[in-house]
Short mmCIF file of C-alpha atoms in Angstrom, two decimals:
data_model
loop_
_atom_site.label_atom_id
_atom_site.label_comp_id
_atom_site.label_asym_id
_atom_site.label_seq_id
_atom_site.Cartn_x
_atom_site.Cartn_y
_atom_site.Cartn_z
CA MET A 1 90.77 100.43 112.27
CA GLY A 2 89.26 102.97 109.90
CA LEU A 3 92.50 103.66 108.00
CA THR A 4 92.45 105.45 104.64
CA PHE A 5 92.97 103.02 101.73
CA ARG A 6 95.60 104.13 99.20
CA HIS A 7 96.00 101.25 96.72
CA ASP A 8 97.05 97.60 96.45
CA ILE A 9 100.74 96.74 96.25
CA PRO A 10 102.43 93.50 95.15
CA ALA A 11 104.20 91.51 97.85
CA ASN A 12 106.50 88.50 97.48
CA LEU A 13 105.88 85.81 100.12
CA ALA A 14 108.34 83.38 101.68
CA ASP A 15 107.20 80.61 99.29
CA ASN A 16 108.08 82.95 96.38
CA SER A 17 104.43 83.49 95.44
CA GLU A 18 103.18 87.00 94.80
CA VAL A 19 100.00 88.52 96.22
CA LEU A 20 98.40 91.96 96.25
CA LEU A 21 98.04 93.58 99.66
CA PRO A 22 96.07 96.72 100.54
CA LEU A 23 98.15 99.74 101.54
CA HIS A 24 96.61 102.26 103.96
CA GLU A 25 97.79 105.50 105.51
CA ALA A 26 97.66 106.34 109.18
CA ILE A 27 98.92 108.97 111.58
CA VAL A 28 100.87 107.75 114.60
CA LEU A 29 102.36 109.52 117.56
CA TRP A 30 106.09 108.73 117.41
CA ASP A 31 108.65 110.20 119.78
CA GLY A 32 106.21 112.97 120.71
CA GLU A 33 105.40 113.94 117.11
CA GLU A 34 102.58 112.99 114.74
CA ARG A 35 103.88 111.19 111.63
CA GLU A 36 102.06 110.01 108.54
CA VAL A 37 102.92 106.36 107.87
CA LEU A 38 101.90 103.62 105.45
CA VAL A 39 100.37 100.39 106.77
CA ILE A 40 100.08 97.10 104.86
CA ALA A 41 96.97 95.11 105.78
CA THR A 42 97.88 91.41 105.72
CA GLY A 43 95.00 89.96 107.68
CA ARG A 44 93.32 90.75 110.96
CA ARG A 45 96.30 92.74 112.24
CA PRO A 46 97.75 95.49 110.00
CA LEU A 47 101.54 95.70 109.98
CA LEU A 48 103.34 98.93 110.64
CA GLY A 49 106.73 98.66 108.96
CA THR A 50 110.15 99.25 110.42
CA ALA A 51 110.63 102.51 108.49
CA LEU A 52 109.79 104.31 111.74
CA LEU A 53 113.03 102.92 113.15
CA ASP A 54 115.22 104.77 110.64
CA GLU A 55 118.15 106.33 112.54
CA GLN A 56 116.98 104.67 115.78
CA GLU A 57 118.57 102.00 117.94
CA VAL A 58 116.30 99.24 119.24
CA VAL A 59 117.22 96.50 121.73
CA ILE A 60 114.83 93.56 122.04
CA GLN A 61 114.98 90.61 124.44
CA PHE A 62 113.28 87.79 122.52
CA THR A 63 111.84 86.07 125.58
CA GLU A 64 108.39 85.98 127.17
CA GLY A 65 107.92 89.38 128.81
CA GLY A 66 111.27 90.54 127.37
CA LEU A 67 112.28 94.19 127.49
CA VAL A 68 112.21 96.43 124.40
CA THR A 69 114.18 99.68 124.59
CA ARG A 70 115.18 102.33 122.09
#
């Protein structure tokens, strides 16, 4: 994805083991504004954390083709 690498951070996994994961920075368009965000690369698909949802309301239907609204 060409994201800028910042540094590695420790992460605690569900089995209570600890690993180091690369932290990157990115700029996303969120609610019509560009925002700098941090992205943890955990494999083939980087994860963008839920910090973007601060002070937001999100409704998700956890079904195939379910609706997501905010």
